[in-house]
Structures are given as structure tokens and as C-alpha cells.
CSV table of C-alpha atoms and ligand atoms in Angstrom, one decimal:
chain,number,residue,atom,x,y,z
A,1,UNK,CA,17.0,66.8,80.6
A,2,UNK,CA,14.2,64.8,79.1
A,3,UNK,CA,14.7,67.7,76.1
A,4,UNK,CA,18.3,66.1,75.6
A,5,UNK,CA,16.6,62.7,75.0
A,6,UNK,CA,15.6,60.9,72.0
A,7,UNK,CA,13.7,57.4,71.9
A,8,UNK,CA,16.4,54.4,70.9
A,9,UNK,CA,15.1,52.4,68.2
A,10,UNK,CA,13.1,49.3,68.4
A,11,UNK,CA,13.4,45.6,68.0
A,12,UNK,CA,11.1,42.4,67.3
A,13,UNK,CA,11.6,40.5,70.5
A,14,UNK,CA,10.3,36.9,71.2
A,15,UNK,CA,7.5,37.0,74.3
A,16,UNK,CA,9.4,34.5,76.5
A,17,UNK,CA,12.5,37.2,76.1
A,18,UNK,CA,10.3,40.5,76.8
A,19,UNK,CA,9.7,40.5,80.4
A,20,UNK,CA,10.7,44.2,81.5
A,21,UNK,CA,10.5,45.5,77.8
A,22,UNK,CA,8.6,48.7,76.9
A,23,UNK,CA,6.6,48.2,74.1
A,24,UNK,CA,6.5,50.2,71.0
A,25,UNK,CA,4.0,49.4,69.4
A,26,UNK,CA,0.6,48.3,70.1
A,27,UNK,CA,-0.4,44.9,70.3
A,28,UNK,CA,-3.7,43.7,69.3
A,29,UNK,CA,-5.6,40.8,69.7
A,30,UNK,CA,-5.1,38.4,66.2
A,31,UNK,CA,-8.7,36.9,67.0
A,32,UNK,CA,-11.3,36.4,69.4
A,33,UNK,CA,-10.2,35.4,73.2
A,34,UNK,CA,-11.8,32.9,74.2
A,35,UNK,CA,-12.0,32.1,70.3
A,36,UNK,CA,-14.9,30.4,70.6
A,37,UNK,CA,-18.5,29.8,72.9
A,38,UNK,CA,-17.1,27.5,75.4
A,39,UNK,CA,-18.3,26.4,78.9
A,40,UNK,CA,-17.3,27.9,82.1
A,41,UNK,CA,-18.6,25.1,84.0
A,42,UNK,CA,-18.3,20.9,84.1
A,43,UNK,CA,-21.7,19.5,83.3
A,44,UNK,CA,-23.8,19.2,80.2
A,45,UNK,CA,-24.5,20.9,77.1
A,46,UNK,CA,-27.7,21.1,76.3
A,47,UNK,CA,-30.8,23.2,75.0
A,48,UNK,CA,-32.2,25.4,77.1
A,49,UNK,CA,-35.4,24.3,78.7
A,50,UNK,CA,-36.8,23.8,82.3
A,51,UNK,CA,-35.9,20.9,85.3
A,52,UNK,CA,-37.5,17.6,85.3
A,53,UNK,CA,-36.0,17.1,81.6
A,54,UNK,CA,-34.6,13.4,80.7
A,55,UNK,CA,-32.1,14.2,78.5
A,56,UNK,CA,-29.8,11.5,76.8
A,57,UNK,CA,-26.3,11.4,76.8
A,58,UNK,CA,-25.0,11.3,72.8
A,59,UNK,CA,-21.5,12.4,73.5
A,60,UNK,CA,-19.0,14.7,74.9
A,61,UNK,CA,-16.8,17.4,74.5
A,62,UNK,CA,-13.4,18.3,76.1
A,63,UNK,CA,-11.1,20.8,76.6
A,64,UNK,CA,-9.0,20.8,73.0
A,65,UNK,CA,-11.9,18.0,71.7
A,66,UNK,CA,-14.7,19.4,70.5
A,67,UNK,CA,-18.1,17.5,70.2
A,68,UNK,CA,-19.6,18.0,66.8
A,69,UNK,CA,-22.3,16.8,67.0
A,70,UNK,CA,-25.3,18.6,66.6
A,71,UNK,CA,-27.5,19.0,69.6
A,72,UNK,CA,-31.1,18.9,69.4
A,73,UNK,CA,-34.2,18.5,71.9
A,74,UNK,CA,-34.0,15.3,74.2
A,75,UNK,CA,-30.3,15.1,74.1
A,76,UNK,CA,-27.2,16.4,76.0
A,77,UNK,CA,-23.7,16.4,75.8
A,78,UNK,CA,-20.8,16.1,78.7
A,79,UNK,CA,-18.7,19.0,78.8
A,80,UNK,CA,-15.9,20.4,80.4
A,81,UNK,CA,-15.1,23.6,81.9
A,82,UNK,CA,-13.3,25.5,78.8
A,83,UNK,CA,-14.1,23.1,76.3
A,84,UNK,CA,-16.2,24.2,73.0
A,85,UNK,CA,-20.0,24.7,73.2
A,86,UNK,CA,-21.4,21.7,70.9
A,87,UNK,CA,-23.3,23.4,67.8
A,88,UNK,CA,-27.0,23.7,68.4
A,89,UNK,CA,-27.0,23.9,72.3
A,90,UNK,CA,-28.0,26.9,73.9
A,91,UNK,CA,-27.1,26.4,77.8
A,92,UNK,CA,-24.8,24.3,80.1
A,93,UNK,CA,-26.4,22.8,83.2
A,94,UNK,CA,-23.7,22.1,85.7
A,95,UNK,CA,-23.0,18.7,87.1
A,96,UNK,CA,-24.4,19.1,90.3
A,97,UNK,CA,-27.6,19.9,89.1
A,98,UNK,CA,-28.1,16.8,87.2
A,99,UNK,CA,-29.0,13.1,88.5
A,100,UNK,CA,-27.1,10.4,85.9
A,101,UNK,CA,-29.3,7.7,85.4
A,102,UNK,CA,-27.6,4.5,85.3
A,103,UNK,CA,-29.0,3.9,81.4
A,104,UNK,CA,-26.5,6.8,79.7
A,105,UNK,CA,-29.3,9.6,80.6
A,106,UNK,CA,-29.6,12.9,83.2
A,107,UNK,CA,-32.3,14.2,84.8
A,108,UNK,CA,-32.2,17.8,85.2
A,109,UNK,CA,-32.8,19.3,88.4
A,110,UNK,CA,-32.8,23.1,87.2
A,111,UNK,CA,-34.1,25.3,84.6
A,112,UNK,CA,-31.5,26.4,82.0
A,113,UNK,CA,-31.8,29.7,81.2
A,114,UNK,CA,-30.2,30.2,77.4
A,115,UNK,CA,-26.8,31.4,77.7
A,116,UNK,CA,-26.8,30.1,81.5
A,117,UNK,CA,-23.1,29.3,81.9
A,118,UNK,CA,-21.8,29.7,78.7
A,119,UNK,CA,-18.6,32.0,77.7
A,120,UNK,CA,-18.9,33.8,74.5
A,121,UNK,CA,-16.4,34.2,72.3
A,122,UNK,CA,-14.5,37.8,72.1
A,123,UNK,CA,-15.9,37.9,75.8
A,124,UNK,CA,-12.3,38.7,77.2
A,125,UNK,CA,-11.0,40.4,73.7
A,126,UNK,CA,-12.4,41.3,70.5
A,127,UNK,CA,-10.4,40.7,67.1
A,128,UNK,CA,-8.2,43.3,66.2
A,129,UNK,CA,-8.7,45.4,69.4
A,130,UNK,CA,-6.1,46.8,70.8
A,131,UNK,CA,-5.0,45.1,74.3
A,132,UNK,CA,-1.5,46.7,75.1
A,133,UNK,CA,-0.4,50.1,74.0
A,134,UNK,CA,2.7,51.1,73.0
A,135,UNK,CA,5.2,52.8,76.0
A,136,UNK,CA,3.5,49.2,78.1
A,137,UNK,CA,6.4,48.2,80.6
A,138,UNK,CA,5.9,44.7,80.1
A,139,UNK,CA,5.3,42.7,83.2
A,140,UNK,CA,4.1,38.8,83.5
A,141,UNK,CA,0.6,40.1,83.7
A,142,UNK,CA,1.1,41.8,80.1
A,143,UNK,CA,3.0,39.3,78.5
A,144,UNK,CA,0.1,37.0,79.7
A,145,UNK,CA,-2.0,39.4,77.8
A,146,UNK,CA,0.0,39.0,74.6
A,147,UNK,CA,0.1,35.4,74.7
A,148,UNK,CA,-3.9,35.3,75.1
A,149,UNK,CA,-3.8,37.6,71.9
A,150,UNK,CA,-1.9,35.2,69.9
A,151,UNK,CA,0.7,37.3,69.7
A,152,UNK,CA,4.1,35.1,69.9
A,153,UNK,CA,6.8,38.6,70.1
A,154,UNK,CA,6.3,42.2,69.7
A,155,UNK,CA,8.0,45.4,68.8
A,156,UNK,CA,9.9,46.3,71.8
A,157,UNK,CA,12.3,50.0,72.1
A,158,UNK,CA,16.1,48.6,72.1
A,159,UNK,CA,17.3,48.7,75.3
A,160,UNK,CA,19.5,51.4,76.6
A,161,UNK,CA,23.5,50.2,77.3
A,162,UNK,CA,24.7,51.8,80.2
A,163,UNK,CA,28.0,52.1,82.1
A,164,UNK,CA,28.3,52.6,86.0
A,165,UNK,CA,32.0,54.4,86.6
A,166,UNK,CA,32.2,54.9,90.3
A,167,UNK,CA,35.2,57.5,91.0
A,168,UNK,CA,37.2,57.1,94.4
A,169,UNK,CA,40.6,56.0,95.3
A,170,UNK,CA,39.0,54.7,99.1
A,171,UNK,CA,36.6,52.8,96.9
A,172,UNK,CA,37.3,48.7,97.7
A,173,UNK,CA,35.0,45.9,96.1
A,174,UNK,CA,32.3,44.2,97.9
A,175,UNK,CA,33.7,41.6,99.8
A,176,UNK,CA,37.1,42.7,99.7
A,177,UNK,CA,39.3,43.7,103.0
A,178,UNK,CA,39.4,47.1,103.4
A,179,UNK,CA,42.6,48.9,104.1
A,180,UNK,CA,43.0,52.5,106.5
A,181,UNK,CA,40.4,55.2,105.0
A,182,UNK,CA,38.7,52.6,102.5
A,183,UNK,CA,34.9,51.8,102.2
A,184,UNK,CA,33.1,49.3,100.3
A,185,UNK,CA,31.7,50.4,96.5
A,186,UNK,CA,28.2,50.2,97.2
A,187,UNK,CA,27.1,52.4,94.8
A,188,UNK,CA,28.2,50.0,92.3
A,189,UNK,CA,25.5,47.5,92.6
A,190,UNK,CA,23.2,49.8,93.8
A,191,UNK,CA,23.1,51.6,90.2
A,192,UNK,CA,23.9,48.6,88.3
A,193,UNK,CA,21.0,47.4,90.1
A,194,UNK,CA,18.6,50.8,89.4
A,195,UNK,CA,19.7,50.4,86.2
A,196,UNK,CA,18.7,47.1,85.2
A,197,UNK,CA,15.4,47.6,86.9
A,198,UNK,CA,15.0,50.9,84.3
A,199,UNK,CA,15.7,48.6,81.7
A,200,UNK,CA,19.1,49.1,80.7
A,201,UNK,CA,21.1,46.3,79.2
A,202,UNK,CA,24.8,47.1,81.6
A,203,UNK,CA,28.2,46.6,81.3
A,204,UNK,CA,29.8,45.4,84.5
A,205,UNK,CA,30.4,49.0,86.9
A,206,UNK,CA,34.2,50.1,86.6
A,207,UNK,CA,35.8,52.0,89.4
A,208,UNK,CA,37.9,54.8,89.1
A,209,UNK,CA,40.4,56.0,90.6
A,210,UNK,CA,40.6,60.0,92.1
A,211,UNK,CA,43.5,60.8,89.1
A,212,UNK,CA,43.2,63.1,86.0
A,213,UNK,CA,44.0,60.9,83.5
A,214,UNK,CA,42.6,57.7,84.4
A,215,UNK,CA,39.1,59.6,84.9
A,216,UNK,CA,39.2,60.7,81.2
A,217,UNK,CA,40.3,57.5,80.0
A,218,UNK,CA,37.5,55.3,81.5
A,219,UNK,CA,35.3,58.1,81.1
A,220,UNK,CA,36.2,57.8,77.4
A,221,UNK,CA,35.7,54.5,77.3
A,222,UNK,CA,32.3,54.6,78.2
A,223,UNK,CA,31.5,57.3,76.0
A,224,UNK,CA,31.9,55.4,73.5
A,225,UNK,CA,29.8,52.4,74.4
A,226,UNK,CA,26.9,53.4,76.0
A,227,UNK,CA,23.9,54.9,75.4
A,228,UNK,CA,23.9,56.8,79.2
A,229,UNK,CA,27.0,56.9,81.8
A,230,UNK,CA,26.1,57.1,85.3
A,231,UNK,CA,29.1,58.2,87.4
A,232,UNK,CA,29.4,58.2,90.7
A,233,UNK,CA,31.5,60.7,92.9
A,234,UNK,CA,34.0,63.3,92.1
A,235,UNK,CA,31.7,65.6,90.5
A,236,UNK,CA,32.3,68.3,93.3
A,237,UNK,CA,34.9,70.9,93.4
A,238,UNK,CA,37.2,69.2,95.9
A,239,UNK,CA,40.8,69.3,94.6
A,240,UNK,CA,40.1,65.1,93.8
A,241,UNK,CA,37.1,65.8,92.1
A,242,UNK,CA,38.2,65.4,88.0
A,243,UNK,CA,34.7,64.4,86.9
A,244,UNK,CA,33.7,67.8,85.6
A,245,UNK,CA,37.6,68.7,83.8
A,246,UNK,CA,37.6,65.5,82.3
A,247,UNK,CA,34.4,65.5,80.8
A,248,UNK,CA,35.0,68.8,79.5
A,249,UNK,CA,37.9,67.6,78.1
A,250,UNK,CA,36.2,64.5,76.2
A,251,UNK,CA,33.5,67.6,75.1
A,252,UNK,CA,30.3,66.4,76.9
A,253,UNK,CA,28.8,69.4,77.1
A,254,UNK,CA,27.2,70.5,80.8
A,255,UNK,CA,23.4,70.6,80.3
A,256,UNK,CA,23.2,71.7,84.2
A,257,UNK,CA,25.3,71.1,87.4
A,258,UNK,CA,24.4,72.0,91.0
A,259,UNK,CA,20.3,71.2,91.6
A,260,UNK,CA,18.6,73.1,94.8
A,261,UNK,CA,18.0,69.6,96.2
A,262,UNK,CA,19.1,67.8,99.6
A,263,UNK,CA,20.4,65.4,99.2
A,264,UNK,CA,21.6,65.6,95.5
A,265,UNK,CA,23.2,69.2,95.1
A,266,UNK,CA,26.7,68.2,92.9
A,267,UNK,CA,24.4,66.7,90.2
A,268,UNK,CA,25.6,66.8,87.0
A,269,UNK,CA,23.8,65.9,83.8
A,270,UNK,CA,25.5,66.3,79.7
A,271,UNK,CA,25.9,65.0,76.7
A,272,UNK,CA,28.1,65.7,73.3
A,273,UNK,CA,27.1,67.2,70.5
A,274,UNK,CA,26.2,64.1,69.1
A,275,UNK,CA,23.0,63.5,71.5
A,276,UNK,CA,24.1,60.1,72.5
A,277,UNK,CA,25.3,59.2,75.4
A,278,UNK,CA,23.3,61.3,78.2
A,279,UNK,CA,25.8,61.6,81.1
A,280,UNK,CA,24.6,61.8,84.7
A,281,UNK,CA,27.0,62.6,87.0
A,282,UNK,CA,25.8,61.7,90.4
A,283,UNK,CA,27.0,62.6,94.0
A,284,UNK,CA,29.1,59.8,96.0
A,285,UNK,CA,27.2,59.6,99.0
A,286,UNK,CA,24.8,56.7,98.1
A,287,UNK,CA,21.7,58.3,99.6
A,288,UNK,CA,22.3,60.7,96.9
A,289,UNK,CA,23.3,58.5,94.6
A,290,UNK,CA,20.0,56.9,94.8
A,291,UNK,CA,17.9,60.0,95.0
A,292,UNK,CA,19.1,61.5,92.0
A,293,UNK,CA,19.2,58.1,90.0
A,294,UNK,CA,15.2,58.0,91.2
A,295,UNK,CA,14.5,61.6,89.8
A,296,UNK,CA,17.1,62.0,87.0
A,297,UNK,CA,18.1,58.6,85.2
A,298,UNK,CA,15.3,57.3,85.9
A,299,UNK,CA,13.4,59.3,83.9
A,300,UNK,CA,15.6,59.2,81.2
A,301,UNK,CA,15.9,55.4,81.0
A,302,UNK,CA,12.4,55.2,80.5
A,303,UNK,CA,12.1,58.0,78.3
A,304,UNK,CA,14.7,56.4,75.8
A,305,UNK,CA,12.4,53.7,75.9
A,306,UNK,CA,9.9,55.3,74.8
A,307,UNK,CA,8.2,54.7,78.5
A,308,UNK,CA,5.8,56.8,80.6
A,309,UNK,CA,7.3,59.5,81.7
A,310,UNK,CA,6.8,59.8,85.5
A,311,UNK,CA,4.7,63.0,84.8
A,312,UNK,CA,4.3,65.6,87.5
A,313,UNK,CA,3.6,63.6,90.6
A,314,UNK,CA,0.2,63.1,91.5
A,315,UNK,CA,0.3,61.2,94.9
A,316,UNK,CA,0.6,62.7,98.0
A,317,UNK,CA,0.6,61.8,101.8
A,318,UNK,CA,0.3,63.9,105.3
A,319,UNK,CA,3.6,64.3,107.2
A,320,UNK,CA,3.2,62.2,110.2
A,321,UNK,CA,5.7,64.4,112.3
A,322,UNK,CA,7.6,67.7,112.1
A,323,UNK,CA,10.3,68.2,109.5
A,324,UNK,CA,12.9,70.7,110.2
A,325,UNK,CA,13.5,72.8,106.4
A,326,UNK,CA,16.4,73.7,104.4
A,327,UNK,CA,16.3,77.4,103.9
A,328,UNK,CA,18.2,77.6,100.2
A,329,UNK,CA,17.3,73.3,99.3
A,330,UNK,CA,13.8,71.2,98.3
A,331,UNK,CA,14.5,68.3,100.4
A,332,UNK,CA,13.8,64.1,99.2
A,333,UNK,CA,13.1,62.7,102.8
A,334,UNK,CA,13.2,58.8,102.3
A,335,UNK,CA,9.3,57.9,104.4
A,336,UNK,CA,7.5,55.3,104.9
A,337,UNK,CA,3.6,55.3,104.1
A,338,UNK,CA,1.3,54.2,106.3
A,339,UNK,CA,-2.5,54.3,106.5
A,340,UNK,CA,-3.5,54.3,110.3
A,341,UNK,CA,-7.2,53.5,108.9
A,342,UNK,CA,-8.6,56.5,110.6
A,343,UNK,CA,-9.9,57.7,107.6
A,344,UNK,CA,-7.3,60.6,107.5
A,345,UNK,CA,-5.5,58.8,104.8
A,346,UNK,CA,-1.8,58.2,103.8
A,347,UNK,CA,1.1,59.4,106.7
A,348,UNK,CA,4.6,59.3,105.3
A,349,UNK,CA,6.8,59.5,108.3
A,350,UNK,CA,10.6,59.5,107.9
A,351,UNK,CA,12.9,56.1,107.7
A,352,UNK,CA,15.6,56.1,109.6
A,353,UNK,CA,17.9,58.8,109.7
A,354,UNK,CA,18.0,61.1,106.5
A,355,UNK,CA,21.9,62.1,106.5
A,356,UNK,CA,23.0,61.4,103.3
A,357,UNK,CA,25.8,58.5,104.3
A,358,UNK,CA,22.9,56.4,105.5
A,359,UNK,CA,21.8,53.7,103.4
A,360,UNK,CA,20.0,52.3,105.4
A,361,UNK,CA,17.2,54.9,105.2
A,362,UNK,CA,16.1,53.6,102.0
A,363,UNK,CA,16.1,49.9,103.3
A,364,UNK,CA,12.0,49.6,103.7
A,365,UNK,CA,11.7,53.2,102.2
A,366,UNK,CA,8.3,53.5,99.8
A,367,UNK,CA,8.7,56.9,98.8
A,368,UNK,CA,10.5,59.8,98.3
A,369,UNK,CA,8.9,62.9,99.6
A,370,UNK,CA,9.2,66.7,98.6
A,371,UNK,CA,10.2,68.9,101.4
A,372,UNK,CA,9.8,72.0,99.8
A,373,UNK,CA,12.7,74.9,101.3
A,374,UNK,CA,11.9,77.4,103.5
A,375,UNK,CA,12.7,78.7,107.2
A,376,UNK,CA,12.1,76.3,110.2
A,377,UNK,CA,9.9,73.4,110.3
A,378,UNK,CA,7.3,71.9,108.1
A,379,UNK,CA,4.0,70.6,110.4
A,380,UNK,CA,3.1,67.7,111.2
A,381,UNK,CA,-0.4,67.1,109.0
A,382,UNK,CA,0.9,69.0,105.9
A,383,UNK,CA,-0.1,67.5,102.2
A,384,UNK,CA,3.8,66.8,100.9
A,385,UNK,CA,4.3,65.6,97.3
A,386,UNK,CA,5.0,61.8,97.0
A,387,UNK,CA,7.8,61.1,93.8
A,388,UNK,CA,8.9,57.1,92.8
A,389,UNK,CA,12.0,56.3,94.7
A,390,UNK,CA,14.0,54.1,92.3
A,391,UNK,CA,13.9,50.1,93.6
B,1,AMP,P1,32.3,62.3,96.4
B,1,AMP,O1,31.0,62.7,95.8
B,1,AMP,O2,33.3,61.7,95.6
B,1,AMP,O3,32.8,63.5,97.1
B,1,AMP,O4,31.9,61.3,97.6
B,1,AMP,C1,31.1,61.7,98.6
B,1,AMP,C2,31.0,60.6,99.7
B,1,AMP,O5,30.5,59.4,99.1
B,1,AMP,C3,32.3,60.2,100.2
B,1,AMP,O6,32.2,59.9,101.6
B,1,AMP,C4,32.7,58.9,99.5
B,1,AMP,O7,33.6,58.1,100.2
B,1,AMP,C5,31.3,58.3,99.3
B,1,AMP,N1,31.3,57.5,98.1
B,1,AMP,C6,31.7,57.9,96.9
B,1,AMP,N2,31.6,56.9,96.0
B,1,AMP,C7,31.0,55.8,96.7
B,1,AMP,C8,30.6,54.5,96.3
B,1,AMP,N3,30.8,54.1,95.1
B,1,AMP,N4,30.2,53.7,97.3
B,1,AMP,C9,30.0,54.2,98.6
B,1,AMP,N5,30.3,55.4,98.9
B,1,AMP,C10,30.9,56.2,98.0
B,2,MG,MG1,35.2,61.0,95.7
């Protein structure tokens, strides 16, 4: 799948507009941060020397005012925390251990080593260094980063447009009454949702209904718009299922269908011979829907972004009970890690039920964890693989 996929271009993108944004290229620091010697505490600049010092008062320096005076021997200078070390002093002595004499003068009360509370410049980052790489999901922390740089917007990978088609005639919108046989469209937000978090730019989800044509249609529709299509449902063989005839039709060629994976089997991924747009074709059942968005789009979002790729999984936890197996099917169970403290480390133990219809198994899920397949149970106490579950 991730061979079908190409990065998207990129874009300049203001910082205040680039939360969530994967960077592409690197940003580096445009000078020294803090930019220059500055004082990490409130007291007085002064040279460094030993207590019992009367030092007179000759000005002060603030945060965004600089003192420049030049400090010499017998003389101090107020300062605040962050504000610029006066030229010629060599130490800060921090207010509380001065006395202020009454006639513009301090007495020290401690020895001021040189340097002693003093920041120097580049301390945090040095010109021209590098501070964020490129593939960076950008998060507040990051674009605090960039900011501290003095960088005011980066090169960011364009984000990926994506349509959500959920197919199914018993398919009713949130909210709405629902008739004999009809269930509320949950998937719709829910991938809307998964996708926005991956970083997708969406257009609002369309529901389809079971029929031939109108699958193709909006199908078509989408096709033409979007960078990836996510559909839900109808990607079976059931006689309502026209997910896999219409996209042949439209000439999105099948990549792969069917995955050995509970719950998730009818997943179907394509794209035309164009490259653009990658189709997923996901099962109805949400739990499914969500599992496969986690391992498949998800992937794929990022990796059009030019992202990290979620890599082969390197976390794993010890199942906290037994697992019954699928003979023929790796399993996704849906647990919830916790560390008892016991020194044993991480137990994932299963939320909630783990049929595919229940949603509710991934309310307060951390984790998606690899049942491999085999005959009868997996132990309590087994090493399983951890993978990202989509959120
Ligand atoms: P399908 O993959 O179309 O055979 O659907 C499998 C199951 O998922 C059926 O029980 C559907 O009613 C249900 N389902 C399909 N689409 C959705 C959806 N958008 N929201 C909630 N449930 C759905
Ligand atoms: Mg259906």
C-alpha cells in the first residue's frame, strides 16, 4: 500500500495556521535563543567578587530595556529575570541575597561566582542549527519551537483532501429518527474524525445508498476530488454490496482485497492508473471500520505527508488474561494498558467486548494488540505486539 503512495506537494504556511502540519522541511534557528547573555534571576548585575561588597546602584536593566551602561568595580545594576546582562558584568546576585541600603547602595551577602546566574546566549539553540526536522507533526510544543527560532511560517506537505462515502440503505443521520431495520451512520464522524486527526483537509461524509448506480456516481464524484476515498460498507460479496463492481467500473484498480485480520477481513485498498486518489475500502461494522482506518489510512495519510511512517511496531505489553485464537485470522483486540507497578511491566487486558458491532470497545481503548492466529488460546503472560489505534 504505502508502494502505491507518493508525498503531496508542499506549501509555506503561516505558524499560527500550522498546528497538526507535517513539516517538510527543516526548520532552523535564524539566530541565537536566548539571543543574548540575560539573567535568569531578579537581583543585580554586577562583577563577580565575594560578600561583604557595597556596591552602588547606577542603573537598571529590564526585560525589553537594556542597561548600557558599562559596569565596572564598586557598582551594580538592577535587573530583571530575562532582561539583558549589562556590558562589563560578569555575575547576577539575586535579590534576596542583597541588603538595599537606604542611600541607592546593596550590600552583598554572598560570593558571586562569574557566570553565577547568568543565561548565555545560544544556551537553548545555536544559530543556524537545526531544531525541527522535516516529517515533524507539528504540535503546540513544536510550533513553540519555531516561534523561539524566529521562524514566523514553514514549509508544510499540502494536506491530503479526503472523502468519507458511507454505503447503506439502513444508514440514518445522527440525530435523526430511525425507521424499522435503520441504524445511525456512525462511521461517518468517526472517519471524518480519524481523518482530520491524520491531517486530512475533508469534504463533509456522503452516504450512499445500497444501488448500483448511485454507488458509482458518488463514488465518481469523489474520485475526482480527493486525494484518498475512504468508504465504508458494501465492500463484501453480499448481493447489496456494489463497492467492488463499481469501482471496477470507474477503473480503480484492486491493489488487494480480503486481509487475514479480525476484525477487518473485506478490506479493500486501489487506486487508478493515475496514482491519485488511493481508495480504501473499509468494512461497515465500525469496530472494523476503525481498525483498518488505524492500520491502513492511517498510514497512508501520514505517508502522503511526508510523515513518519508507523514503522514495524516496537512496543509491546503482557496479556493480562487468556485470549481465545482465530485459527485462519491475526486478531486487533482493542486493550487497555495498565502497569500494576509490580515491576512486571505493561498488561494489556481486553476493553469490553471485542465483537465487531461494539463501539464501545474502543471507548477508553489505548491500543490495539496483535493476536497472532493459531489453534485455541493465547496465555495469559504472553509478550503481544502493541500497534497505534487511530484516536
Ligand atoms: P457492510 O460492510 O455494509 O456489510 O456492513 C456491515 C455492518 O456494519 C452492518 O451491520 C451495517 O449495518 C453496519 N454499518 C455499515 N455502515 C455503517 C455505518 N456507516 N455506521 C454504522 N454501522 C454501519
Ligand atoms: Mg452494507
Amino acid at each position: 500500500m504505502l508502494d502505491a503512495t507518493s508525498p503531496l506537494g508542499t506549501e509555506t504556511v503561516d505558524l499560527d495556521d500550522a498546528l497538526g502540519r507535517v513539516l517538510a522541511q527543516d526548520v532552523a534557528a535564524a539566530g541565537d535563543v536566548p539571543p543574548f547573555p540575560c539573567s535568569a534571576m531578579d537581583g543585580y548585575a554586577v562583577l563577580a567578587g565575594g560578600a561583604g561588597r557595597i556596591l552602588r546602584i547606577v542603573g537598571e536593566s529590564r526585560a525589553g530595556t537594556p542597561s548600557g551602561h558599562e559596569l565596572i568595580e564598586g557598582e551594580a545594576i538592577r535587573i530583571s529575570t530575562g532582561a539583558a546582562i549589562p556590558p562589563g558584568a560578569t555575575a547576577v546576585i539575586p535579590q534576596e541575597n542583597v541588603d538595599v541600603n537606604g542611600d541607592g547602595a546593596i550590600h552583598t551577602n554572598a560570593v558571586s561566582a562569574p557566570g553565577e546566574h547568568i543565561r548565555g546566549a545560544g544556551e537553548d539553540m545555536r544559530a543556524d542549527t537545526v531544531v525541527l526536522s522535516a516529517g515533524t507533526v507539528l504540535g503546540p510544543v513544536a510550533l513553540g519551537a519555531a516561534a523561539a527560532a524566529g521562524v514566523g511560517s514553514v514549509i508544510a506537505s499540502r494536506q491530503p483532501r479526503v472523502s468519507v462515502l458511507c454505503t447503506g440503505d439502513e444508514l440514518r443521520a445522527p440525530g435523526e429518527p430511525l425507521g424499522p431495520g435503520e441504524i445511525h451512520n456512525s462511521n461517518a464522524p468517526m472517519l471524518t474524525g480519524l481523518a482530520q486527526r491524520g491531517g486530512a483537509v475533508t469534504v463533509p461524509a456522503q452516504r450512499l445508498p445500497d444501488d448500483r448506480d448511485a454507488t458509482t456516481e458518488g463514488i465518481r464524484t469523489a474520485v475526482a476530488q480527493s486525494d484518498v476515498v475512504i468508504i465504508s460498507g458494501g465492500v463484501s460479496v453480499g448481493p447489496h454490496d456494489h463497492v467492488k463492481p463499481a469501482l471496477d467500473a470507474l477503473g480503480v484498480n484492486e491493489v488487494f482485497w480480503s486481509v487475514a485480520l479480525q476484525p477487518g477481513k473485506p478490506t479493500w485498498f486501489g487506486v487508478p492508473a493515475s496514482g491519485r486518489p488511493l481508495v480504501f475500502g473499509l468494512p461497515g461494522n465500525p469496530v472494523s471500520a476503525v481498525v483498518t482506518f488505524s492500520l491502513f489510512v492511517a498510514p497512508a495519510l501520514a505517508a502522503l505527508q511526508g510523515g513518519p511512517s508507523a514503522g514495524p511496531p516496537r512496543a509491546t505489553a503482557i496479556l493480562g488474561v487468556d485470549v481465545a485464537r482465530n485459527p485462519r485470522r491475526d486478531q486487533m483486540i482493542r486493550v487497555r494498558l495498565c502497569d500494576a507497578g509490580d515491576g512486571d511491566g505493561v498488561r494489556a487486558y481486553p476493553n469490553r467486548g471485542q465483537g465487531s458491532h461494539i463501539l464501545t470497545s474502543l471507548l477508553g481503548a489505548d491500543a490495539l494488540a496483535l493476536i497472532p492466529a493459531g489453534e485455541g488460546e493465547l496465555p495469559a503472560g504472553t509478550t503481544v505486539e502493541l500497534h497505534a489505534l487511530a484516536s
